[in-house]
Coordinates of C-alpha atoms in Angstrom, one line a residue:
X1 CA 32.5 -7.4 22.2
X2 CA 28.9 -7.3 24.0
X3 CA 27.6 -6.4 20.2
X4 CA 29.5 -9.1 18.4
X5 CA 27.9 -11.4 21.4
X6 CA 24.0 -9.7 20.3
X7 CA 24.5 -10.6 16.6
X8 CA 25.8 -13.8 17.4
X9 CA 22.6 -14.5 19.7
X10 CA 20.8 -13.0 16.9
X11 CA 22.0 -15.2 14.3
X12 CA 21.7 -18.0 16.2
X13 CA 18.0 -17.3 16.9
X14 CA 17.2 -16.6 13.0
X15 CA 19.3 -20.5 12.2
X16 CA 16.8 -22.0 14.6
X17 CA 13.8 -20.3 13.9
X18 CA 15.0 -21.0 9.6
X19 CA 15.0 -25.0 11.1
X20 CA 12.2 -25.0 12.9
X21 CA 9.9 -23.5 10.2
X22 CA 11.7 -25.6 7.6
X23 CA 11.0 -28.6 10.2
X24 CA 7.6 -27.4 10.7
X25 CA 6.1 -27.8 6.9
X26 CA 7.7 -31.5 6.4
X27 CA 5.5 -32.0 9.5
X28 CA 2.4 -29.8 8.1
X29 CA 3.2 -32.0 4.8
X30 CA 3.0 -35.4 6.4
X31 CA 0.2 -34.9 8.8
X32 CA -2.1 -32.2 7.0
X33 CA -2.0 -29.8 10.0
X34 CA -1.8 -26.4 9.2
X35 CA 1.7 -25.2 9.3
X36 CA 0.5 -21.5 10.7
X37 CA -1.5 -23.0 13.5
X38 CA 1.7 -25.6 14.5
X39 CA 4.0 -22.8 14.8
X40 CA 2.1 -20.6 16.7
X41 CA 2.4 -23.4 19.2
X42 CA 5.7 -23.9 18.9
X43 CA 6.2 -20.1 19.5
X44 CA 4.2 -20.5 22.5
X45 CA 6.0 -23.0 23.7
X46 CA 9.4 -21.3 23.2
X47 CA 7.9 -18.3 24.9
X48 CA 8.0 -19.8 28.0
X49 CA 11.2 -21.5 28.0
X50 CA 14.4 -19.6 29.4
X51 CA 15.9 -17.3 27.1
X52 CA 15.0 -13.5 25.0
X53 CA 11.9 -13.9 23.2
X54 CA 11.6 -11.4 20.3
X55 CA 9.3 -8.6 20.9
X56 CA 6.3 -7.9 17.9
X57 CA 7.3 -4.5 16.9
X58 CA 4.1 -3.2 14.9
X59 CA 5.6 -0.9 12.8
X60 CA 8.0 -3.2 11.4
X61 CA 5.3 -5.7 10.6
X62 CA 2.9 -3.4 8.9
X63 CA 6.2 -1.9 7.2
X64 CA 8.4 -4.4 5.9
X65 CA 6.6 -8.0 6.0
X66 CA 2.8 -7.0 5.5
X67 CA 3.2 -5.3 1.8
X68 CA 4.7 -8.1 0.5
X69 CA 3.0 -10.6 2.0
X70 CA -0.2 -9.2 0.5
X71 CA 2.1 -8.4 -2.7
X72 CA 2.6 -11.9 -3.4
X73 CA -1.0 -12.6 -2.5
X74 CA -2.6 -10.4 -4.9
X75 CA 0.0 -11.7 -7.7
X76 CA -1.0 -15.2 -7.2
X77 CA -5.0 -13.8 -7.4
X78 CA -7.5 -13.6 -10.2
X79 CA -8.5 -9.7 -10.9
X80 CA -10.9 -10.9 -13.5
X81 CA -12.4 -13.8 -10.7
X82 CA -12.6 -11.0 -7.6
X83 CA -14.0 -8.4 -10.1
X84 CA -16.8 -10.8 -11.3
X85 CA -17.2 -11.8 -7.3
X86 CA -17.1 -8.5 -6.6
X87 CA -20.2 -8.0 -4.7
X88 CA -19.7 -10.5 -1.9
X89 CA -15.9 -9.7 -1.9
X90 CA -17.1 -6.2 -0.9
X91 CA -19.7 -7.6 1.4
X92 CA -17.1 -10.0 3.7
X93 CA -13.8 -7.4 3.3
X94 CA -15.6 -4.0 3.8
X95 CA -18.8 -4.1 4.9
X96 CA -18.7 -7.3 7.4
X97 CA -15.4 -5.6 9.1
X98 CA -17.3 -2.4 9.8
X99 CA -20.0 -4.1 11.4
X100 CA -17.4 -6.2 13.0
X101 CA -15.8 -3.4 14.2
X102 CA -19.2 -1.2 15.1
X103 CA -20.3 -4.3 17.0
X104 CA -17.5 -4.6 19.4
X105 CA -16.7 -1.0 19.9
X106 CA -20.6 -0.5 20.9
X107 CA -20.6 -4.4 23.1
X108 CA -17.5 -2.8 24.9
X109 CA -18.7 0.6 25.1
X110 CA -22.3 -0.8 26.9
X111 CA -20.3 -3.8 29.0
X112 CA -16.7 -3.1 29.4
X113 CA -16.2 -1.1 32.3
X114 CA -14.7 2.3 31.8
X115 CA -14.3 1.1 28.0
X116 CA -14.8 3.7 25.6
X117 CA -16.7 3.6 21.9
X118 CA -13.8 4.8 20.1
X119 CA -11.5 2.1 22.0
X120 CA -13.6 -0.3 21.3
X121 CA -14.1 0.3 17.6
X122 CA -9.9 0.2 17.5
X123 CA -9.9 -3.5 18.8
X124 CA -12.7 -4.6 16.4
X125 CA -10.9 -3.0 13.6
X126 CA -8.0 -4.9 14.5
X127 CA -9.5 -8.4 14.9
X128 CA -12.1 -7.9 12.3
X129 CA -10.3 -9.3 9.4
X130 CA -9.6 -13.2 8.8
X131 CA -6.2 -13.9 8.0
X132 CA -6.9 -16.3 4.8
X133 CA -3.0 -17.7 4.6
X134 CA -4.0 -21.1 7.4
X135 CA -7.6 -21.2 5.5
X136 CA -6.1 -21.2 1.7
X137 CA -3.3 -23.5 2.8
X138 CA -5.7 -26.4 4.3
X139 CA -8.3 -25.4 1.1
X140 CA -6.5 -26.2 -1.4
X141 CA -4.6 -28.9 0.0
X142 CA -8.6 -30.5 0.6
X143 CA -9.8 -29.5 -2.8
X144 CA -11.6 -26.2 -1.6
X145 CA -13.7 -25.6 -5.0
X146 CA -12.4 -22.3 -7.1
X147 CA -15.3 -20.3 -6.3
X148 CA -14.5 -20.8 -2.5
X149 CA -11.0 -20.0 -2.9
X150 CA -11.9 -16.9 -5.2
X151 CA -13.8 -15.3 -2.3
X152 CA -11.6 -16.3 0.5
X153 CA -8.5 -14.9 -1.5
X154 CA -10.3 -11.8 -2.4
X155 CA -11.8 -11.3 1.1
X156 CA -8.0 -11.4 2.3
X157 CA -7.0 -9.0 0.2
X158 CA -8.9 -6.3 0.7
X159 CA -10.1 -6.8 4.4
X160 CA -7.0 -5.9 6.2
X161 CA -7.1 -2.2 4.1
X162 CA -10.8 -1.8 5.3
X163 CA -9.7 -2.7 8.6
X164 CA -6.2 -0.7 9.6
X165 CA -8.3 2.5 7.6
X166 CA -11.0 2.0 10.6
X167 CA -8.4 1.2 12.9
X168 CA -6.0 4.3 11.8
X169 CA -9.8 6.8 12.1
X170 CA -10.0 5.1 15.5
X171 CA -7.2 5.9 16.6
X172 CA -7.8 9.6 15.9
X173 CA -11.3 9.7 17.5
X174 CA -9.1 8.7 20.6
X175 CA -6.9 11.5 20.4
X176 CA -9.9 13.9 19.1
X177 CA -13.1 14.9 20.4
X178 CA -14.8 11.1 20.3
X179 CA -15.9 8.9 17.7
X180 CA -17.8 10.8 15.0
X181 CA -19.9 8.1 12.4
X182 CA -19.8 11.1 9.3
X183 CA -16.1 11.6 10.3
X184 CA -15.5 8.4 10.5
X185 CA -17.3 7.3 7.2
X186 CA -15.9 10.4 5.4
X187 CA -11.8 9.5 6.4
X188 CA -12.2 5.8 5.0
X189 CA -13.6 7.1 1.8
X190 CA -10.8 9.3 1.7
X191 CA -8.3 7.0 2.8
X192 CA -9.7 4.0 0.5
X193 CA -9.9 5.6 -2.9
X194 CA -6.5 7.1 -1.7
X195 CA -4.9 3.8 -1.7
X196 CA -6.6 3.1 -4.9
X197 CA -5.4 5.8 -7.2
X198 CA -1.5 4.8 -5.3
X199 CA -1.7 1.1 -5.9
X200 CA -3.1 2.2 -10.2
X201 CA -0.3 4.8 -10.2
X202 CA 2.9 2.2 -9.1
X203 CA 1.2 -0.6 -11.2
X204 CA 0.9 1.7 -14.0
X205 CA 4.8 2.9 -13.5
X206 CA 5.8 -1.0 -13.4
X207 CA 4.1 -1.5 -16.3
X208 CA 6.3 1.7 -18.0
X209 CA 9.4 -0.9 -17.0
X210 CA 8.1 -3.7 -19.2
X211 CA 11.5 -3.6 -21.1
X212 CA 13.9 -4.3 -18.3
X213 CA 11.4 -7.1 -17.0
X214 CA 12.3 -9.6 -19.9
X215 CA 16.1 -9.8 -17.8
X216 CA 14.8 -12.2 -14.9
X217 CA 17.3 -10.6 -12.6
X218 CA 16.2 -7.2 -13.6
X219 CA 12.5 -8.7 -13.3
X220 CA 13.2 -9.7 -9.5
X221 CA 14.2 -6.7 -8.5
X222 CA 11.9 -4.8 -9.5
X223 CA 8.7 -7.2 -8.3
X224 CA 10.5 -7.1 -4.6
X225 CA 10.1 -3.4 -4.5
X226 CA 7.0 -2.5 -6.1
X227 CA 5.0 -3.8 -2.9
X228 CA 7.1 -1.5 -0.3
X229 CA 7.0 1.5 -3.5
X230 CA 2.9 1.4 -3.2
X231 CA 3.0 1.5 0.5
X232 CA 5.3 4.2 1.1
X233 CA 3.6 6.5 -1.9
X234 CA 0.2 6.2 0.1
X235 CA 1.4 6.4 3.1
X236 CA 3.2 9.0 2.0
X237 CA 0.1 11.1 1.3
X238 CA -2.3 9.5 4.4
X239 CA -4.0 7.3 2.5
X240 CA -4.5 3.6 2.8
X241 CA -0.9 2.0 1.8
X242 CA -2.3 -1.5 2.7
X243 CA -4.9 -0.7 0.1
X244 CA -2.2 0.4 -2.3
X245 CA -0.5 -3.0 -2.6
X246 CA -2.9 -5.1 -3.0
X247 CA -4.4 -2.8 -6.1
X248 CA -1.1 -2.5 -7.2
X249 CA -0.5 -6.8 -7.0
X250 CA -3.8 -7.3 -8.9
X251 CA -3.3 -5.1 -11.9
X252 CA 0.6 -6.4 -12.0
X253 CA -0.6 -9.9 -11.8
X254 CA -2.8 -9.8 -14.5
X255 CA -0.4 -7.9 -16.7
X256 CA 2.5 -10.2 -15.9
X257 CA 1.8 -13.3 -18.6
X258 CA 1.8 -9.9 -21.4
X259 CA 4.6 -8.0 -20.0
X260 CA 7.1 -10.6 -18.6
X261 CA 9.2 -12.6 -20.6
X262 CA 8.4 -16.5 -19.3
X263 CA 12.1 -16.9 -18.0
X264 CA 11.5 -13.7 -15.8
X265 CA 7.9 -15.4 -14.5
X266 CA 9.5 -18.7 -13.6
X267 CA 12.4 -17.3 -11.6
X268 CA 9.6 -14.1 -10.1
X269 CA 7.5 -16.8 -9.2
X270 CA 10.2 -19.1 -7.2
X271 CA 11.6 -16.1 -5.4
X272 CA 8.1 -15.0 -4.3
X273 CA 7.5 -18.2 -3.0
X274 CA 10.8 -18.4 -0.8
X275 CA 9.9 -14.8 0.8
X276 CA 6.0 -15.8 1.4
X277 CA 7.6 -19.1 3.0
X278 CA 10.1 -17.3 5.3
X279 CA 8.2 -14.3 6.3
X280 CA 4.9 -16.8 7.2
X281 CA 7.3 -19.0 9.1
X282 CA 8.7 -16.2 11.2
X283 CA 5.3 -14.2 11.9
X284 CA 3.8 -17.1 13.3
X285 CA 6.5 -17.8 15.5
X286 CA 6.6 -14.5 16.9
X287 CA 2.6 -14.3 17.7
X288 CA 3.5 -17.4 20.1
X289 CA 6.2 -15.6 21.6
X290 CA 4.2 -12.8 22.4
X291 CA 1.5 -14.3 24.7
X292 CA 3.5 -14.3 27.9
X293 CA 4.2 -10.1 27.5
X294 CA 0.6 -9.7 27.4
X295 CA -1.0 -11.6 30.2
X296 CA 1.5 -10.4 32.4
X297 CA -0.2 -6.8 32.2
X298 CA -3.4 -7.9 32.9
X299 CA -2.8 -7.1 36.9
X300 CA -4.6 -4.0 36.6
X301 CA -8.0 -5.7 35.6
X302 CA -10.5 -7.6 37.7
X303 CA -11.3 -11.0 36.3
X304 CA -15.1 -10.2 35.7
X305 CA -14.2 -7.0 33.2
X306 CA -11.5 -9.2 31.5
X307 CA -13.9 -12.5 30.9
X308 CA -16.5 -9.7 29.4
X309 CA -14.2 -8.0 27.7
X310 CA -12.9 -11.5 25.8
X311 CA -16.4 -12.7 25.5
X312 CA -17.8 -9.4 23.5
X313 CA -14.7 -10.0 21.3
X314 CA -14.5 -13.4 20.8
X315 CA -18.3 -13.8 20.4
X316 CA -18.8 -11.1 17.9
X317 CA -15.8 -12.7 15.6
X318 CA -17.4 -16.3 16.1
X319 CA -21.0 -15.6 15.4
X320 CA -21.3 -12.7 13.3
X321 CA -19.4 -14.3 10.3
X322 CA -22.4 -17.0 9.9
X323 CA -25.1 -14.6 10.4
X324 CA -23.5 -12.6 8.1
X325 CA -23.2 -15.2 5.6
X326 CA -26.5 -16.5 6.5
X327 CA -28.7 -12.9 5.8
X328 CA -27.0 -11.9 3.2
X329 CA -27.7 -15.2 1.0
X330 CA -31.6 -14.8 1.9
X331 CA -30.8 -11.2 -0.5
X332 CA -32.8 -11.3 -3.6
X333 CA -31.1 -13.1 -6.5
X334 CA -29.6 -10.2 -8.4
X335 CA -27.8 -9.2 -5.1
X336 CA -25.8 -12.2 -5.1
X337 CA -22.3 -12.7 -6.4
X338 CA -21.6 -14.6 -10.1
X339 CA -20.2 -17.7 -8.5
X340 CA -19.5 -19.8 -11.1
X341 CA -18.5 -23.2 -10.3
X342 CA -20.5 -26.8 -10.8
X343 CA -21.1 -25.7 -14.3
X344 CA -22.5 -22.5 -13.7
X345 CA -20.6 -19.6 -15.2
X346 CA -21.5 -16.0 -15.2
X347 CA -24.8 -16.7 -13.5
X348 CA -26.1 -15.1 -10.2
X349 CA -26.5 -17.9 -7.7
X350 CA -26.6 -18.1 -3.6
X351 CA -24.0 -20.0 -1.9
X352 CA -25.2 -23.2 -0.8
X353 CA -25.3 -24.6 3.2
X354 CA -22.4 -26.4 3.1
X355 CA -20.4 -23.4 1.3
X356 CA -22.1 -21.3 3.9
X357 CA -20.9 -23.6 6.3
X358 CA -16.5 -23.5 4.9
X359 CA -16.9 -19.5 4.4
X360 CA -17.7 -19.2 7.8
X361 CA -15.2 -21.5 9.2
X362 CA -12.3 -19.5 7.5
X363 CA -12.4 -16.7 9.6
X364 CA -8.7 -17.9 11.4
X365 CA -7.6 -14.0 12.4
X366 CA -3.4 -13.8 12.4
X367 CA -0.6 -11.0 11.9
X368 CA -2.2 -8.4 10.8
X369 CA -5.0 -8.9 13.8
X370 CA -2.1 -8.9 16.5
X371 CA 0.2 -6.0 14.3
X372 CA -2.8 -4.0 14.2
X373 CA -3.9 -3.6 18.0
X374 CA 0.3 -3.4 19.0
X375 CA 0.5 -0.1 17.2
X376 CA -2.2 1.4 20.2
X377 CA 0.0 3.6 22.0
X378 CA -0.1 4.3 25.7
X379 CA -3.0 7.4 25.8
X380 CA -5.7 4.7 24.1
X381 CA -7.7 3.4 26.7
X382 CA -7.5 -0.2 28.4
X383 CA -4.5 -0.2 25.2
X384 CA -3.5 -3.7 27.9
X385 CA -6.6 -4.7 27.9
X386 CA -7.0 -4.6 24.0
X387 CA -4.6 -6.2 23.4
X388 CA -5.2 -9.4 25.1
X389 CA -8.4 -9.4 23.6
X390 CA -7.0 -9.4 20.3
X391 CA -4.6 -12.2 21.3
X392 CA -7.3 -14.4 22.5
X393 CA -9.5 -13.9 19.2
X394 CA -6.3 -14.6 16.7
X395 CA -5.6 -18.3 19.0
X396 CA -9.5 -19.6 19.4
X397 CA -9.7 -18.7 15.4
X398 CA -6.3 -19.5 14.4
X399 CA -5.6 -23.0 16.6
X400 CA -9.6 -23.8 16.7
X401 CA -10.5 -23.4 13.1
X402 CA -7.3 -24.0 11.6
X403 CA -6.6 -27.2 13.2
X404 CA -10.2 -28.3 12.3
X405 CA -10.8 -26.8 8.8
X406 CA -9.8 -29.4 6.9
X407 CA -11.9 -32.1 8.5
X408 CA -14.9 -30.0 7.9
X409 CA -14.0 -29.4 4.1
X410 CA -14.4 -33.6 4.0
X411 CA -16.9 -34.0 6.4
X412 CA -19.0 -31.4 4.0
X413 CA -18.0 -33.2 1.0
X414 CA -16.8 -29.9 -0.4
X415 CA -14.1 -30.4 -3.2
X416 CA -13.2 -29.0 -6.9
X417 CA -14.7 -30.7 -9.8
X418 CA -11.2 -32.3 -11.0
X419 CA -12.6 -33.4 -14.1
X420 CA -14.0 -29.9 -15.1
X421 CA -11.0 -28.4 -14.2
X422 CA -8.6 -30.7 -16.2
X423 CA -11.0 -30.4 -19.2
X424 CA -10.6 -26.5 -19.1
X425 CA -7.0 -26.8 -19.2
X426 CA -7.2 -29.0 -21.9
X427 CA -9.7 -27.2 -24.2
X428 CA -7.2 -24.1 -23.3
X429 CA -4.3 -25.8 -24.8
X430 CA -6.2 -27.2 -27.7
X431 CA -6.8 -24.0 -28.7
X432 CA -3.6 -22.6 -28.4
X433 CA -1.8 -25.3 -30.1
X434 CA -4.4 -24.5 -33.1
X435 CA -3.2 -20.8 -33.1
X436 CA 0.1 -22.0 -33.1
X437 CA -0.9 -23.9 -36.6
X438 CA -2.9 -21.4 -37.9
X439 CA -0.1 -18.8 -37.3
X440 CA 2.5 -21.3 -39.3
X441 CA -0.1 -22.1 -42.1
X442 CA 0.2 -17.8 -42.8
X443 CA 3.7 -18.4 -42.2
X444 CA 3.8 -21.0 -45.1
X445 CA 1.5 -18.5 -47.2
X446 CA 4.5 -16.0 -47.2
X447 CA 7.3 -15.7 -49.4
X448 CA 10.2 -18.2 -48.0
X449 CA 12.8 -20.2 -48.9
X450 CA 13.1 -24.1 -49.0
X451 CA 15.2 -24.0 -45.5
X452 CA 12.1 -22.7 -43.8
X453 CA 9.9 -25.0 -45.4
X454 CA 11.6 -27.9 -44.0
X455 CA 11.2 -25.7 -39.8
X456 CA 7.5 -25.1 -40.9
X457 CA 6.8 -28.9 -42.2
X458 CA 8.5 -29.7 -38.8
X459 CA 6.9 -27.9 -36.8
X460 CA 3.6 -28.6 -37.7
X461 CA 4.5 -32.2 -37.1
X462 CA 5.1 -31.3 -33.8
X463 CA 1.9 -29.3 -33.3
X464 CA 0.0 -32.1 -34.9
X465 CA 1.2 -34.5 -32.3
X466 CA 0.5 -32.5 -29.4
X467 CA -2.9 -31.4 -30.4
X468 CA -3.7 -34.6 -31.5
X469 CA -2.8 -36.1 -27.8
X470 CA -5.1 -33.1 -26.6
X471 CA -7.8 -34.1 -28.3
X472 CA -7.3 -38.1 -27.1
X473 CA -7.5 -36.2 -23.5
X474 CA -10.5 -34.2 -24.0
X475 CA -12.2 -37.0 -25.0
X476 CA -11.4 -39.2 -21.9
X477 CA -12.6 -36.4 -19.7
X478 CA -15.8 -35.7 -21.3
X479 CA -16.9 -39.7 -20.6
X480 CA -15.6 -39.0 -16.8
X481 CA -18.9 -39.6 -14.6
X482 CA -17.6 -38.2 -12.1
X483 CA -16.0 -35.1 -11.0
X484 CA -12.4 -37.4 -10.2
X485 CA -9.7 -37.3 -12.7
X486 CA -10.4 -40.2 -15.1
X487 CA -7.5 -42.7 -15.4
X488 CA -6.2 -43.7 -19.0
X489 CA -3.2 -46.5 -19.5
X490 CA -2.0 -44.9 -22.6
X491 CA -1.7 -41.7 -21.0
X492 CA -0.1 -42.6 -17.9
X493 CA 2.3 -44.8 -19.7
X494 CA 3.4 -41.9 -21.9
X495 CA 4.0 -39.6 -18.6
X496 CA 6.4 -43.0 -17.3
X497 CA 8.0 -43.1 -19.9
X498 CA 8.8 -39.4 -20.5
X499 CA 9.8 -39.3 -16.8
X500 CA 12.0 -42.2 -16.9
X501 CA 14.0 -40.5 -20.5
X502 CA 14.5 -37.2 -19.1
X503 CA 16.3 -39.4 -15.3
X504 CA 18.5 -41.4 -18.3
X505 CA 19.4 -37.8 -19.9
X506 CA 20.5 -36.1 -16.1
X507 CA 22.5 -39.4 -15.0
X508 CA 24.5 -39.0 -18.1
X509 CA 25.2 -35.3 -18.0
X510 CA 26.2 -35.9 -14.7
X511 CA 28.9 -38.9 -15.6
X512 CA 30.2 -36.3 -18.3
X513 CA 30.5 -34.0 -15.7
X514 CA 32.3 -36.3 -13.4
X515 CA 34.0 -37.5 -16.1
X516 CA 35.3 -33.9 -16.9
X517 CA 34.1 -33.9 -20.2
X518 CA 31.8 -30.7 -19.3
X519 CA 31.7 -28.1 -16.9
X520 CA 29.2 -27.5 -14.0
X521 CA 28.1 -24.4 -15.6
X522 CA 27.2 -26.1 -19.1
X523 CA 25.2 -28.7 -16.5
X524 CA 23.6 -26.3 -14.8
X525 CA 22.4 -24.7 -18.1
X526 CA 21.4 -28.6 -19.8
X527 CA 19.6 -29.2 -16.3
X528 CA 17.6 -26.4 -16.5
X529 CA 16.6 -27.2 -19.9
X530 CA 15.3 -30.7 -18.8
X531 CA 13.7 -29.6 -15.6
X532 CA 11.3 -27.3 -18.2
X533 CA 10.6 -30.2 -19.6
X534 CA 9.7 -32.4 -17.4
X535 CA 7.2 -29.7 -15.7
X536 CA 5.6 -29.5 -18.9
X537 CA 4.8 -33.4 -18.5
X538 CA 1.1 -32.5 -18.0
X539 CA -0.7 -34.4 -16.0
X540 CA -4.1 -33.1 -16.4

């Protein structure tokens, strides 16, 4: 009875938590709030209220919600974007956590007291990398430009393997003779190309599957998996399986549009979504839940050692991001990432002070931060002590920044060119759609019967139409004078009126189906066919 009571209290806990999330973005929507930063209060909150909080167990983090997490992360990136970014991608996600990580293990090492190198080099691992989820959700939702969003999303991918690699050699100094720099250096090479040659293998093996992937069921399952596949083959082998996943996201991603049929995409894509959503919701809630268990261990500690000990880690994760940032765009030219963006493609440019200025703002640290320093076990010293350290760093960054982020991005003046970005979708379609003719004009060339000449004839009506509206679109944005969306009657009257056809089509498959002139399946399959068409009501 006393289990049927636990799962009850269990299920009852998850129902909540479910409403609370959902509650959580309608509130995130309305007020532009981060929704990572409002639930972390809410946890907080809850945390102290009378009832079980749920404990953060490490391993099932790092196990079961961080490989998709970064899964779905790495599908939704650019591998052609990060690879032409590549430089200051690698200069943020590897070599600004291992500073990051250097610079606290030595500041604790010198001013912690009875803190040792190796200890202190595990908390920095662990708080070194930004959490980009709070910083991508307020970008885009300001109009972060692409090249911003490019380096933020790469950086998140591939910091939190550089930084549980440090963390995991560490860890082993601990338990070793000490913390060894050539050791050290020579296990993350290991560990890093590791997870490389894992995440190319499972990628590689996905991509053997291409033929079950055009059933969108078949399609789902297998996209669920891959992510916890990559992790347990590296882990398998001690290698990084964080790495593994997000290599093995990238090269999937960018395969997906030649290997997927678009019915398997659509329905990938929505399920992806609905985990990422969940699995956000509930981490966040359980970081707020977890702050009472850790200050109530800090007994052992004088006040003086604790206040040094948060200042060493919260002042090396504030300031070192800018400076960063800062040196490394005084590099010679040729040392800078291809940006892009404004106009400029393919050419090597510095970021400019008020990118300098959003890049450094979106270092909000979350799960991974927390999930990183709880896998410490009891022989690491000051593990306590670490941890609230860690805690401290993931609120100041995750409340202070991400409450405030999006008021900076205005305040800078920082947003995508609209205009440029509509036009590249245009001149994308345009050129499709003259593909599509050219491909029925060798069609027509063929031998064929009169039948098909009446479906070519059609069809290039069709394609006519549509490139011709293309064309009428292209040529509105290329008067724009400025970077917002230009406005045209014509246009926006079409978009009304195709909205307002495809609502008179639904309200009368739904009186048929009252009527019981059709089922609810044959709706369900005539629904889905209008709500394809009315997301391909472009409005850009």
């Amino acid at each position: 009875m006393s289990l049927v009571h636990d799962l009850e209290s269990v299920l009852l806990f998850v129902l909540i938590a479910a409403a609370v999330i959902v509650a959580t973005r309608w509130l995130s929507r309305r007020t532009g709030l981060p929704s990572a930063a409002l639930l972390t209060i809410i946890g907080i909150i809850y945390a102290y209220l009378p009832g079980q909080n749920i404990p953060l167990d490490p391993e099932v983090i790092l196990t079961f919600v961080i490989p998709p997490l970064l899964y779905n992360a790495a599908l939704d990136s650019s591998l052609i974007d990060i690879r032409r970014n590549m430089r200051t991608v690698i200069s943020l996600s590897v070599l600004l956590v291992a500073v990051t990580a250097l610079l606290v293990g030595v500041g604790f090492h010198l001013w912690v007291a009875g803190a040792t190198l190796a200890a202190g080099v595990a908390l920095g691992a662990a708080i070194a990398p930004p959490d980009p989820v709070a910083a991508l959700a307020v970008g885009r939702r300001a109009g972060l430009p692409g090249n911003l969003i490019t380096l933020i999303q790469g950086e998140g991918l591939l910091n939190d393997a550089t930084a549980l690699t440090i963390l995991a050699v560490a860890v082993a100094s601990v338990d070793g003779e000490g913390f060894s720099f050539p050791t050290a250096i020579g296990r993350f090479v290991i560990s890093a190309a590791g997870g490389v040659v894992a995440g190319v293998v499972v990628a590689y093996a996905v991509r053997l599957l291409r033929h079950l992937r055009d059933d969108p069921i078949s399609a789902n399952a297998i996209s669920l998996v891959t992510p916890f596949a990559a992790y347990l083959l590296a882990e398998s082998v001690h290698v990084s399986g964080v790495l593994a996943v997000v290599i093995a996201g990238l090269i999937v991603g960018h395969d997906a549009p030649r290997h997927s049929s678009g019915a398997s995409r659509l329905q990938t894509s929505a399920v992806w979504r609905l985990v990422d959503f969940v699995l956000e919701g509930f981490v966040f809630l359980l970081i707020g839940q977890q702050l009472p268990k850790v200050v109530d261990r800090l007994h052992v500690y004088e006040t003086q050692t604790v206040v040094i000990a948060v200042a060493v880690s919260v002042g090396v994760a504030l300031l070192l991001r800018p400076l960063w940032l800062v040196l490394t765009q005084l590099l010679p030219a040729r040392m800078h990432s291809r940006l892009g963006g404004d106009g400029v493609r393919r050419e090597d440019r510095a970021l400019n002070r008020k990118e300098v200025v959003a890049l450094s703002w979106a270092g909000t640290r979350g799960v991974i931060s927390l999930a990183a320093v709880f896998t410490l076990h009891d022989n690491v010293p000051d593990r306590d002590l670490l941890q609230f350290c860690a805690f401290v760093v993931v609120l100041v960054t995750l409340l202070g920044q991400g409450l405030t982020f999006a008021p900076l991005v205005r305040r800078l003046g920082l947003r995508a060119n609209k205009a440029d970005l509509a036009r590249e979708r245009n001149e994308a379609r345009s050129a499709a759609v003259r593909a599509a003719i050219d491909r029925l004009d060798e069609i027509q060339a063929a031998k064929h019967d009169h039948v098909e000449d009446r479906a070519i004839e059609s069809m290039q009506k069709q394609l006519t139409v549509r490139l011709e509206r293309y064309r009428r679109r292209l040529d509105l944005l290329e008067q724009a004078e400025s970077d917002e969306m230009p406005t045209s009657p014509q246009y926006e009257a079409a978009l009304a009126v195709r909205r307002e056809v495809i609502s008179a089509q639904r309200e009368e498959l739904l009186r048929w189906r009252d009527a019981g002139n059709l089922t609810d399946e044959g709706l369900r399959v005539l629904e889905r066919e209008l709500d394809h068409e009315e997301r391909l009501a472009e409005r850009s």
